JSON list of C-alpha atoms in Angstrom, two decimals:
[
{"chain": "C", "resi": 658, "resn": "MET", "atom": "CA", "xyz": [91.80, 99.31, 65.70]},
{"chain": "C", "resi": 659, "resn": "ARG", "atom": "CA", "xyz": [94.51, 97.33, 64.71]},
{"chain": "C", "resi": 660, "resn": "VAL", "atom": "CA", "xyz": [96.51, 96.47, 67.53]},
{"chain": "C", "resi": 661, "resn": "ALA", "atom": "CA", "xyz": [99.87, 94.68, 67.86]},
{"chain": "C", "resi": 662, "resn": "ILE", "atom": "CA", "xyz": [100.92, 91.82, 70.21]},
{"chain": "C", "resi": 663, "resn": "ALA", "atom": "CA", "xyz": [103.97, 91.30, 71.23]},
{"chain": "C", "resi": 664, "resn": "GLY", "atom": "CA", "xyz": [103.66, 87.13, 73.39]},
{"chain": "C", "resi": 665, "resn": "ALA", "atom": "CA", "xyz": [101.66, 84.67, 72.21]},
{"chain": "C", "resi": 666, "resn": "GLY", "atom": "CA", "xyz": [101.87, 82.62, 74.38]},
{"chain": "C", "resi": 667, "resn": "ALA", "atom": "CA", "xyz": [98.10, 82.61, 77.29]},
{"chain": "C", "resi": 668, "resn": "VAL", "atom": "CA", "xyz": [98.40, 86.02, 78.17]},
{"chain": "C", "resi": 669, "resn": "GLY", "atom": "CA", "xyz": [99.11, 87.02, 74.35]},
{"chain": "C", "resi": 670, "resn": "ARG", "atom": "CA", "xyz": [96.08, 84.90, 73.15]},
{"chain": "C", "resi": 671, "resn": "SER", "atom": "CA", "xyz": [93.79, 85.69, 75.92]},
{"chain": "C", "resi": 672, "resn": "ILE", "atom": "CA", "xyz": [94.14, 89.47, 74.45]},
{"chain": "C", "resi": 673, "resn": "ALA", "atom": "CA", "xyz": [93.74, 88.81, 70.93]},
{"chain": "C", "resi": 674, "resn": "GLY", "atom": "CA", "xyz": [90.75, 87.04, 71.65]},
{"chain": "C", "resi": 675, "resn": "GLU", "atom": "CA", "xyz": [88.91, 89.06, 73.43]},
{"chain": "C", "resi": 676, "resn": "LEU", "atom": "CA", "xyz": [89.59, 91.94, 71.30]},
{"chain": "C", "resi": 677, "resn": "LEU", "atom": "CA", "xyz": [88.67, 89.93, 67.95]},
{"chain": "C", "resi": 678, "resn": "GLU", "atom": "CA", "xyz": [85.79, 89.39, 69.94]},
{"chain": "C", "resi": 679, "resn": "ASN", "atom": "CA", "xyz": [85.38, 93.15, 69.78]},
{"chain": "C", "resi": 680, "resn": "GLY", "atom": "CA", "xyz": [86.04, 93.52, 65.95]},
{"chain": "C", "resi": 681, "resn": "HIS", "atom": "CA", "xyz": [89.58, 94.73, 66.08]},
{"chain": "C", "resi": 682, "resn": "GLU", "atom": "CA", "xyz": [92.22, 93.43, 63.66]},
{"chain": "C", "resi": 683, "resn": "ILE", "atom": "CA", "xyz": [94.84, 91.85, 65.81]},
{"chain": "C", "resi": 684, "resn": "LEU", "atom": "CA", "xyz": [98.03, 90.35, 65.17]},
{"chain": "C", "resi": 685, "resn": "LEU", "atom": "CA", "xyz": [100.34, 88.26, 66.85]},
{"chain": "C", "resi": 686, "resn": "ILE", "atom": "CA", "xyz": [104.15, 87.85, 67.04]},
{"chain": "C", "resi": 687, "resn": "ASP", "atom": "CA", "xyz": [106.19, 85.28, 68.89]},
{"chain": "C", "resi": 688, "resn": "LYS", "atom": "CA", "xyz": [110.13, 84.05, 67.93]},
{"chain": "C", "resi": 689, "resn": "ALA", "atom": "CA", "xyz": [109.24, 80.79, 69.09]},
{"chain": "C", "resi": 690, "resn": "PRO", "atom": "CA", "xyz": [107.80, 78.50, 66.70]},
{"chain": "C", "resi": 691, "resn": "THR", "atom": "CA", "xyz": [106.26, 76.49, 69.37]},
{"chain": "C", "resi": 692, "resn": "ALA", "atom": "CA", "xyz": [103.77, 79.43, 70.07]},
{"chain": "C", "resi": 693, "resn": "ILE", "atom": "CA", "xyz": [102.28, 79.74, 67.00]},
{"chain": "C", "resi": 694, "resn": "SER", "atom": "CA", "xyz": [99.35, 78.33, 67.38]},
{"chain": "C", "resi": 695, "resn": "VAL", "atom": "CA", "xyz": [96.88, 79.75, 64.38]},
{"chain": "C", "resi": 696, "resn": "GLU", "atom": "CA", "xyz": [94.31, 76.97, 65.44]},
{"chain": "C", "resi": 697, "resn": "ARG", "atom": "CA", "xyz": [93.57, 78.53, 69.51]},
{"chain": "C", "resi": 698, "resn": "VAL", "atom": "CA", "xyz": [93.51, 82.01, 68.25]},
{"chain": "C", "resi": 699, "resn": "PRO", "atom": "CA", "xyz": [92.79, 81.20, 63.79]},
{"chain": "C", "resi": 700, "resn": "LEU", "atom": "CA", "xyz": [91.25, 84.80, 63.00]},
{"chain": "C", "resi": 701, "resn": "ALA", "atom": "CA", "xyz": [93.98, 86.82, 64.04]},
{"chain": "C", "resi": 702, "resn": "GLU", "atom": "CA", "xyz": [97.32, 87.33, 61.92]},
{"chain": "C", "resi": 703, "resn": "TRP", "atom": "CA", "xyz": [101.08, 85.61, 62.97]},
{"chain": "C", "resi": 704, "resn": "LEU", "atom": "CA", "xyz": [104.25, 86.58, 62.71]},
{"chain": "C", "resi": 705, "resn": "LEU", "atom": "CA", "xyz": [107.23, 84.54, 63.63]},
{"chain": "C", "resi": 706, "resn": "ALA", "atom": "CA", "xyz": [110.02, 87.08, 64.41]},
{"chain": "C", "resi": 707, "resn": "ASP", "atom": "CA", "xyz": [111.53, 88.44, 66.95]},
{"chain": "C", "resi": 708, "resn": "ALA", "atom": "CA", "xyz": [109.73, 91.78, 68.33]},
{"chain": "C", "resi": 709, "resn": "CYS", "atom": "CA", "xyz": [113.03, 93.44, 69.12]},
{"chain": "C", "resi": 710, "resn": "GLU", "atom": "CA", "xyz": [113.96, 93.65, 66.20]},
{"chain": "C", "resi": 711, "resn": "ILE", "atom": "CA", "xyz": [113.74, 96.77, 63.70]},
{"chain": "C", "resi": 712, "resn": "THR", "atom": "CA", "xyz": [113.34, 94.06, 60.89]},
{"chain": "C", "resi": 713, "resn": "SER", "atom": "CA", "xyz": [110.50, 92.24, 62.37]},
{"chain": "C", "resi": 714, "resn": "LEU", "atom": "CA", "xyz": [108.66, 95.29, 63.52]},
{"chain": "C", "resi": 715, "resn": "ASP", "atom": "CA", "xyz": [108.81, 96.69, 59.35]},
{"chain": "C", "resi": 716, "resn": "GLU", "atom": "CA", "xyz": [107.95, 93.05, 58.12]},
{"chain": "C", "resi": 717, "resn": "ALA", "atom": "CA", "xyz": [104.69, 93.62, 61.20]},
{"chain": "C", "resi": 718, "resn": "ALA", "atom": "CA", "xyz": [103.98, 96.80, 59.51]},
{"chain": "C", "resi": 719, "resn": "LEU", "atom": "CA", "xyz": [104.00, 98.23, 62.97]},
{"chain": "C", "resi": 720, "resn": "GLN", "atom": "CA", "xyz": [103.34, 101.93, 61.62]},
{"chain": "C", "resi": 721, "resn": "ARG", "atom": "CA", "xyz": [99.87, 101.15, 60.85]},
{"chain": "C", "resi": 722, "resn": "CYS", "atom": "CA", "xyz": [98.98, 100.13, 64.14]},
{"chain": "C", "resi": 723, "resn": "ASN", "atom": "CA", "xyz": [96.57, 101.94, 66.69]},
{"chain": "C", "resi": 724, "resn": "VAL", "atom": "CA", "xyz": [97.96, 99.75, 69.89]},
{"chain": "C", "resi": 725, "resn": "VAL", "atom": "CA", "xyz": [100.99, 97.74, 70.35]},
{"chain": "C", "resi": 726, "resn": "ILE", "atom": "CA", "xyz": [100.70, 95.46, 74.01]},
{"chain": "C", "resi": 727, "resn": "ALA", "atom": "CA", "xyz": [104.09, 93.93, 75.18]},
{"chain": "C", "resi": 728, "resn": "ALA", "atom": "CA", "xyz": [102.62, 91.31, 76.27]},
{"chain": "C", "resi": 729, "resn": "THR", "atom": "CA", "xyz": [105.74, 88.25, 76.66]},
{"chain": "C", "resi": 730, "resn": "GLY", "atom": "CA", "xyz": [106.93, 87.00, 79.88]},
{"chain": "C", "resi": 731, "resn": "ASP", "atom": "CA", "xyz": [110.35, 88.87, 80.08]},
{"chain": "C", "resi": 732, "resn": "ASP", "atom": "CA", "xyz": [110.38, 92.44, 81.32]},
{"chain": "C", "resi": 733, "resn": "LYS", "atom": "CA", "xyz": [113.89, 93.42, 78.62]},
{"chain": "C", "resi": 734, "resn": "VAL", "atom": "CA", "xyz": [111.64, 92.23, 76.15]},
{"chain": "C", "resi": 735, "resn": "ASN", "atom": "CA", "xyz": [108.33, 93.81, 76.66]},
{"chain": "C", "resi": 736, "resn": "LEU", "atom": "CA", "xyz": [110.43, 97.16, 77.69]},
{"chain": "C", "resi": 737, "resn": "VAL", "atom": "CA", "xyz": [112.69, 96.90, 73.74]},
{"chain": "C", "resi": 738, "resn": "VAL", "atom": "CA", "xyz": [109.36, 96.32, 71.91]},
{"chain": "C", "resi": 739, "resn": "SER", "atom": "CA", "xyz": [107.32, 99.74, 74.05]},
{"chain": "C", "resi": 740, "resn": "LEU", "atom": "CA", "xyz": [110.42, 101.58, 73.09]},
{"chain": "C", "resi": 741, "resn": "LEU", "atom": "CA", "xyz": [110.62, 100.80, 69.65]},
{"chain": "C", "resi": 742, "resn": "ALA", "atom": "CA", "xyz": [106.77, 101.08, 68.77]},
{"chain": "C", "resi": 743, "resn": "LYS", "atom": "CA", "xyz": [106.73, 104.26, 70.25]},
{"chain": "C", "resi": 744, "resn": "THR", "atom": "CA", "xyz": [109.98, 105.88, 69.10]},
{"chain": "C", "resi": 745, "resn": "GLU", "atom": "CA", "xyz": [110.91, 104.63, 65.51]},
{"chain": "C", "resi": 746, "resn": "TYR", "atom": "CA", "xyz": [106.84, 103.67, 64.64]},
{"chain": "C", "resi": 747, "resn": "GLY", "atom": "CA", "xyz": [105.14, 106.45, 66.07]},
{"chain": "C", "resi": 748, "resn": "VAL", "atom": "CA", "xyz": [102.87, 104.44, 67.44]},
{"chain": "C", "resi": 749, "resn": "PRO", "atom": "CA", "xyz": [100.04, 105.85, 69.44]},
{"chain": "C", "resi": 750, "resn": "ARG", "atom": "CA", "xyz": [99.11, 103.78, 72.44]},
{"chain": "C", "resi": 751, "resn": "VAL", "atom": "CA", "xyz": [101.52, 101.39, 73.82]},
{"chain": "C", "resi": 752, "resn": "VAL", "atom": "CA", "xyz": [100.57, 99.26, 76.72]},
{"chain": "C", "resi": 753, "resn": "ALA", "atom": "CA", "xyz": [103.26, 96.59, 78.92]},
{"chain": "C", "resi": 754, "resn": "ARG", "atom": "CA", "xyz": [102.95, 94.07, 80.56]},
{"chain": "C", "resi": 755, "resn": "VAL", "atom": "CA", "xyz": [105.45, 93.80, 83.84]},
{"chain": "C", "resi": 756, "resn": "ASN", "atom": "CA", "xyz": [106.36, 91.14, 84.99]},
{"chain": "C", "resi": 757, "resn": "ASN", "atom": "CA", "xyz": [108.44, 91.19, 87.95]},
{"chain": "C", "resi": 758, "resn": "PRO", "atom": "CA", "xyz": [106.38, 94.05, 90.31]},
{"chain": "C", "resi": 759, "resn": "LYS", "atom": "CA", "xyz": [110.66, 95.26, 91.23]},
{"chain": "C", "resi": 760, "resn": "ASN", "atom": "CA", "xyz": [110.84, 96.60, 87.38]},
{"chain": "C", "resi": 761, "resn": "GLU", "atom": "CA", "xyz": [107.47, 98.30, 87.20]},
{"chain": "C", "resi": 762, "resn": "TRP", "atom": "CA", "xyz": [109.35, 101.91, 87.60]},
{"chain": "C", "resi": 763, "resn": "LEU", "atom": "CA", "xyz": [111.02, 101.19, 84.61]},
{"chain": "C", "resi": 764, "resn": "PHE", "atom": "CA", "xyz": [107.44, 101.39, 82.44]},
{"chain": "C", "resi": 765, "resn": "ASN", "atom": "CA", "xyz": [107.41, 104.65, 82.19]},
{"chain": "C", "resi": 766, "resn": "GLU", "atom": "CA", "xyz": [106.45, 107.19, 79.25]},
{"chain": "C", "resi": 767, "resn": "ALA", "atom": "CA", "xyz": [110.65, 107.23, 78.74]},
{"chain": "C", "resi": 768, "resn": "TRP", "atom": "CA", "xyz": [110.53, 103.58, 77.32]},
{"chain": "C", "resi": 769, "resn": "GLY", "atom": "CA", "xyz": [107.66, 104.21, 75.87]},
{"chain": "C", "resi": 770, "resn": "VAL", "atom": "CA", "xyz": [105.13, 103.22, 77.90]},
{"chain": "C", "resi": 771, "resn": "ASP", "atom": "CA", "xyz": [101.17, 104.77, 78.12]},
{"chain": "C", "resi": 772, "resn": "VAL", "atom": "CA", "xyz": [99.79, 102.35, 80.30]},
{"chain": "C", "resi": 773, "resn": "ALA", "atom": "CA", "xyz": [101.78, 99.61, 82.82]},
{"chain": "C", "resi": 774, "resn": "VAL", "atom": "CA", "xyz": [100.12, 96.51, 83.97]},
{"chain": "C", "resi": 775, "resn": "SER", "atom": "CA", "xyz": [101.11, 94.41, 86.79]},
{"chain": "C", "resi": 776, "resn": "THR", "atom": "CA", "xyz": [100.08, 91.46, 86.68]},
{"chain": "C", "resi": 777, "resn": "PRO", "atom": "CA", "xyz": [101.04, 90.22, 90.18]},
{"chain": "C", "resi": 778, "resn": "ARG", "atom": "CA", "xyz": [100.06, 94.49, 91.23]},
{"chain": "C", "resi": 779, "resn": "LEU", "atom": "CA", "xyz": [96.68, 93.82, 90.06]},
{"chain": "C", "resi": 780, "resn": "MET", "atom": "CA", "xyz": [96.40, 90.29, 91.92]},
{"chain": "C", "resi": 781, "resn": "SER", "atom": "CA", "xyz": [96.85, 92.09, 95.05]},
{"chain": "C", "resi": 782, "resn": "ALA", "atom": "CA", "xyz": [94.53, 94.37, 94.40]},
{"chain": "C", "resi": 783, "resn": "LEU", "atom": "CA", "xyz": [91.55, 92.79, 93.17]},
{"chain": "C", "resi": 784, "resn": "VAL", "atom": "CA", "xyz": [92.25, 90.92, 96.57]},
{"chain": "C", "resi": 785, "resn": "GLU", "atom": "CA", "xyz": [92.17, 93.98, 98.80]},
{"chain": "C", "resi": 786, "resn": "GLU", "atom": "CA", "xyz": [89.38, 95.11, 96.71]},
{"chain": "C", "resi": 787, "resn": "ALA", "atom": "CA", "xyz": [87.48, 91.95, 97.72]},
{"chain": "C", "resi": 788, "resn": "VAL", "atom": "CA", "xyz": [87.59, 92.67, 101.37]},
{"chain": "C", "resi": 789, "resn": "SER", "atom": "CA", "xyz": [88.57, 96.14, 102.02]},
{"chain": "C", "resi": 790, "resn": "VAL", "atom": "CA", "xyz": [85.21, 98.68, 102.25]},
{"chain": "C", "resi": 791, "resn": "GLY", "atom": "CA", "xyz": [86.79, 101.95, 102.63]},
{"chain": "C", "resi": 792, "resn": "ASP", "atom": "CA", "xyz": [90.21, 102.12, 101.31]},
{"chain": "C", "resi": 793, "resn": "LEU", "atom": "CA", "xyz": [91.24, 103.25, 98.41]},
{"chain": "C", "resi": 794, "resn": "VAL", "atom": "CA", "xyz": [93.48, 100.06, 96.06]},
{"chain": "C", "resi": 795, "resn": "ARG", "atom": "CA", "xyz": [95.58, 101.43, 93.44]},
{"chain": "C", "resi": 796, "resn": "LEU", "atom": "CA", "xyz": [94.12, 98.94, 90.06]},
{"chain": "C", "resi": 797, "resn": "LEU", "atom": "CA", "xyz": [96.86, 100.45, 86.79]},
{"chain": "C", "resi": 798, "resn": "ARG", "atom": "CA", "xyz": [99.70, 102.91, 86.38]},
{"chain": "C", "resi": 799, "resn": "PHE", "atom": "CA", "xyz": [99.66, 105.66, 83.74]},
{"chain": "C", "resi": 800, "resn": "SER", "atom": "CA", "xyz": [102.28, 106.90, 82.94]},
{"chain": "C", "resi": 801, "resn": "HIS", "atom": "CA", "xyz": [101.18, 109.79, 80.99]},
{"chain": "C", "resi": 802, "resn": "GLY", "atom": "CA", "xyz": [101.29, 113.03, 83.82]},
{"chain": "C", "resi": 803, "resn": "ASP", "atom": "CA", "xyz": [101.68, 110.26, 86.66]},
{"chain": "C", "resi": 804, "resn": "ALA", "atom": "CA", "xyz": [98.03, 108.65, 86.94]},
{"chain": "C", "resi": 805, "resn": "ASN", "atom": "CA", "xyz": [96.54, 106.01, 88.59]},
{"chain": "C", "resi": 806, "resn": "LEU", "atom": "CA", "xyz": [93.12, 104.42, 88.44]},
{"chain": "C", "resi": 807, "resn": "VAL", "atom": "CA", "xyz": [92.01, 103.90, 91.35]},
{"chain": "C", "resi": 808, "resn": "GLU", "atom": "CA", "xyz": [88.66, 101.82, 93.02]},
{"chain": "C", "resi": 809, "resn": "LEU", "atom": "CA", "xyz": [87.29, 102.33, 96.33]},
{"chain": "C", "resi": 810, "resn": "THR", "atom": "CA", "xyz": [83.88, 101.00, 97.94]},
{"chain": "C", "resi": 811, "resn": "LEU", "atom": "CA", "xyz": [81.89, 103.41, 99.77]},
{"chain": "C", "resi": 812, "resn": "PRO", "atom": "CA", "xyz": [80.69, 102.91, 102.87]},
{"chain": "C", "resi": 813, "resn": "PRO", "atom": "CA", "xyz": [77.80, 102.32, 105.06]},
{"chain": "C", "resi": 814, "resn": "GLU", "atom": "CA", "xyz": [78.37, 105.39, 107.21]},
{"chain": "C", "resi": 815, "resn": "ALA", "atom": "CA", "xyz": [79.74, 107.84, 104.36]},
{"chain": "C", "resi": 816, "resn": "ALA", "atom": "CA", "xyz": [79.39, 111.19, 104.85]},
{"chain": "C", "resi": 817, "resn": "LEU", "atom": "CA", "xyz": [78.91, 111.00, 100.98]},
{"chain": "C", "resi": 818, "resn": "ALA", "atom": "CA", "xyz": [75.92, 108.57, 100.70]},
{"chain": "C", "resi": 819, "resn": "GLY", "atom": "CA", "xyz": [72.82, 110.34, 98.91]},
{"chain": "C", "resi": 820, "resn": "THR", "atom": "CA", "xyz": [74.94, 113.02, 97.88]},
{"chain": "C", "resi": 821, "resn": "ARG", "atom": "CA", "xyz": [75.27, 114.41, 94.25]},
{"chain": "C", "resi": 822, "resn": "VAL", "atom": "CA", "xyz": [77.91, 113.49, 92.09]},
{"chain": "C", "resi": 823, "resn": "GLY", "atom": "CA", "xyz": [77.82, 117.04, 90.18]},
{"chain": "C", "resi": 824, "resn": "ASP", "atom": "CA", "xyz": [77.64, 118.70, 94.44]},
{"chain": "C", "resi": 825, "resn": "VAL", "atom": "CA", "xyz": [80.78, 116.23, 95.63]},
{"chain": "C", "resi": 826, "resn": "GLU", "atom": "CA", "xyz": [83.53, 119.45, 95.61]},
{"chain": "C", "resi": 827, "resn": "TRP", "atom": "CA", "xyz": [86.22, 116.90, 94.17]},
{"chain": "C", "resi": 828, "resn": "PRO", "atom": "CA", "xyz": [90.61, 117.64, 94.62]},
{"chain": "C", "resi": 829, "resn": "GLU", "atom": "CA", "xyz": [91.99, 119.01, 91.80]},
{"chain": "C", "resi": 830, "resn": "ASP", "atom": "CA", "xyz": [93.30, 115.63, 88.65]},
{"chain": "C", "resi": 831, "resn": "THR", "atom": "CA", "xyz": [91.34, 113.67, 89.75]},
{"chain": "C", "resi": 832, "resn": "SER", "atom": "CA", "xyz": [88.15, 112.50, 88.13]},
{"chain": "C", "resi": 833, "resn": "LEU", "atom": "CA", "xyz": [85.14, 109.82, 88.30]},
{"chain": "C", "resi": 834, "resn": "VAL", "atom": "CA", "xyz": [84.88, 107.60, 85.88]},
{"chain": "C", "resi": 835, "resn": "THR", "atom": "CA", "xyz": [82.78, 104.88, 86.65]},
{"chain": "C", "resi": 836, "resn": "ILE", "atom": "CA", "xyz": [80.56, 103.65, 89.76]},
{"chain": "C", "resi": 837, "resn": "ILE", "atom": "CA", "xyz": [79.77, 100.13, 89.60]},
{"chain": "C", "resi": 838, "resn": "ARG", "atom": "CA", "xyz": [76.74, 99.29, 91.15]},
{"chain": "C", "resi": 839, "resn": "GLY", "atom": "CA", "xyz": [75.30, 96.14, 91.76]},
{"chain": "C", "resi": 840, "resn": "THR", "atom": "CA", "xyz": [75.29, 94.29, 88.68]},
{"chain": "C", "resi": 841, "resn": "ARG", "atom": "CA", "xyz": [75.68, 97.21, 87.01]},
{"chain": "C", "resi": 842, "resn": "VAL", "atom": "CA", "xyz": [78.19, 100.10, 85.37]},
{"chain": "C", "resi": 843, "resn": "LEU", "atom": "CA", "xyz": [76.06, 103.45, 85.86]},
{"chain": "C", "resi": 844, "resn": "THR", "atom": "CA", "xyz": [78.23, 106.54, 83.99]},
{"chain": "C", "resi": 845, "resn": "PRO", "atom": "CA", "xyz": [78.52, 108.99, 86.43]},
{"chain": "C", "resi": 846, "resn": "ASN", "atom": "CA", "xyz": [76.85, 112.29, 85.22]},
{"chain": "C", "resi": 847, "resn": "LYS", "atom": "CA", "xyz": [76.56, 115.19, 88.03]},
{"chain": "C", "resi": 848, "resn": "GLU", "atom": "CA", "xyz": [72.48, 114.42, 89.07]},
{"chain": "C", "resi": 849, "resn": "ASP", "atom": "CA", "xyz": [73.25, 111.30, 89.93]},
{"chain": "C", "resi": 850, "resn": "ALA", "atom": "CA", "xyz": [73.69, 109.91, 93.19]},
{"chain": "C", "resi": 851, "resn": "LEU", "atom": "CA", "xyz": [75.70, 108.18, 95.40]},
{"chain": "C", "resi": 852, "resn": "GLU", "atom": "CA", "xyz": [75.28, 105.31, 97.52]},
{"chain": "C", "resi": 853, "resn": "ALA", "atom": "CA", "xyz": [76.54, 103.23, 99.98]},
{"chain": "C", "resi": 854, "resn": "GLY", "atom": "CA", "xyz": [78.21, 99.93, 98.54]},
{"chain": "C", "resi": 855, "resn": "ASP", "atom": "CA", "xyz": [78.99, 101.77, 95.49]},
{"chain": "C", "resi": 856, "resn": "GLU", "atom": "CA", "xyz": [82.41, 100.86, 94.14]},
{"chain": "C", "resi": 857, "resn": "LEU", "atom": "CA", "xyz": [83.68, 104.60, 92.40]},
{"chain": "C", "resi": 858, "resn": "LEU", "atom": "CA", "xyz": [86.49, 104.45, 89.91]},
{"chain": "C", "resi": 859, "resn": "PHE", "atom": "CA", "xyz": [88.93, 106.96, 89.22]},
{"chain": "C", "resi": 860, "resn": "VAL", "atom": "CA", "xyz": [91.82, 108.56, 87.17]},
{"chain": "C", "resi": 861, "resn": "ALA", "atom": "CA", "xyz": [93.11, 110.33, 89.11]},
{"chain": "C", "resi": 862, "resn": "ALA", "atom": "CA", "xyz": [96.64, 112.05, 89.95]},
{"chain": "C", "resi": 863, "resn": "GLN", "atom": "CA", "xyz": [98.51, 110.38, 92.62]},
{"chain": "C", "resi": 864, "resn": "SER", "atom": "CA", "xyz": [99.29, 113.15, 94.77]},
{"chain": "C", "resi": 865, "resn": "ARG", "atom": "CA", "xyz": [95.05, 113.71, 95.28]},
{"chain": "C", "resi": 866, "resn": "GLU", "atom": "CA", "xyz": [94.87, 110.23, 96.19]},
{"chain": "C", "resi": 867, "resn": "GLU", "atom": "CA", "xyz": [95.37, 110.19, 100.01]},
{"chain": "C", "resi": 868, "resn": "GLN", "atom": "CA", "xyz": [93.25, 113.61, 99.34]},
{"chain": "C", "resi": 869, "resn": "LEU", "atom": "CA", "xyz": [90.17, 111.34, 97.11]},
{"chain": "C", "resi": 870, "resn": "GLU", "atom": "CA", "xyz": [90.78, 108.63, 99.66]},
{"chain": "C", "resi": 871, "resn": "ASP", "atom": "CA", "xyz": [89.74, 111.23, 102.96]},
{"chain": "C", "resi": 872, "resn": "LEU", "atom": "CA", "xyz": [87.23, 112.47, 101.64]},
{"chain": "C", "resi": 873, "resn": "LEU", "atom": "CA", "xyz": [85.56, 109.78, 100.69]},
{"chain": "C", "resi": 874, "resn": "SER", "atom": "CA", "xyz": [86.11, 107.44, 103.65]},
{"chain": "C", "resi": 875, "resn": "MET", "atom": "CA", "xyz": [84.56, 110.93, 105.58]},
{"chain": "C", "resi": 876, "resn": "ARG", "atom": "CA", "xyz": [82.08, 109.08, 107.83]},
{"chain": "C", "resi": 877, "resn": "ARG", "atom": "CA", "xyz": [78.22, 111.48, 108.24]},
{"chain": "C", "resi": 878, "resn": "THR", "atom": "CA", "xyz": [77.68, 112.99, 111.91]},
{"chain": "C", "resi": 879, "resn": "ASP", "atom": "CA", "xyz": [74.31, 111.65, 112.91]},
{"chain": "C", "resi": 880, "resn": "ALA", "atom": "CA", "xyz": [72.84, 115.01, 114.86]}
]
């Protein structure tokens, strides 16, 4: 998979390194000469250019990319890069970094963004996840379909503990995608039984989040 990353700062380089380790083809774009540090990510392609300009993106052959990541420290730049990638080059998947949470509402399909990653929101979500059990935590927002990646740790007294995944009547527009149990990452199937302490990750419509939280937090009643 070919991935272009606009922004070769610490965030962009870190993403590039991870994706290179997974066998992807990476192009890093930055307009600041000081950001071009080929020795830090030697296996990536590098382009000294302004990612907000069509001529630069033509040179980057953005139409050949499967994914574009707008990872600069400037929300305006990330929005422009996202819009151009989607509308001018038809990039299938556009991921954008949100630096200021106040701008998060802009990072949607209208601006070409498929997935918006808010670093402040993600950090606060991870803090919440670390200290809360039974509370739904929103990790990521997906622009298409108004869906979110959400997490909830099943509390010890949960009524669903011991229930098979296939026997649960999940709310509409929700999908259980992963169960994290201790150090194990499980792809759920209908025969798997939920256990207290399981960290459950869902893709869910925002309108269904409260219903999902109520279902998972429901306590069992002892006879």
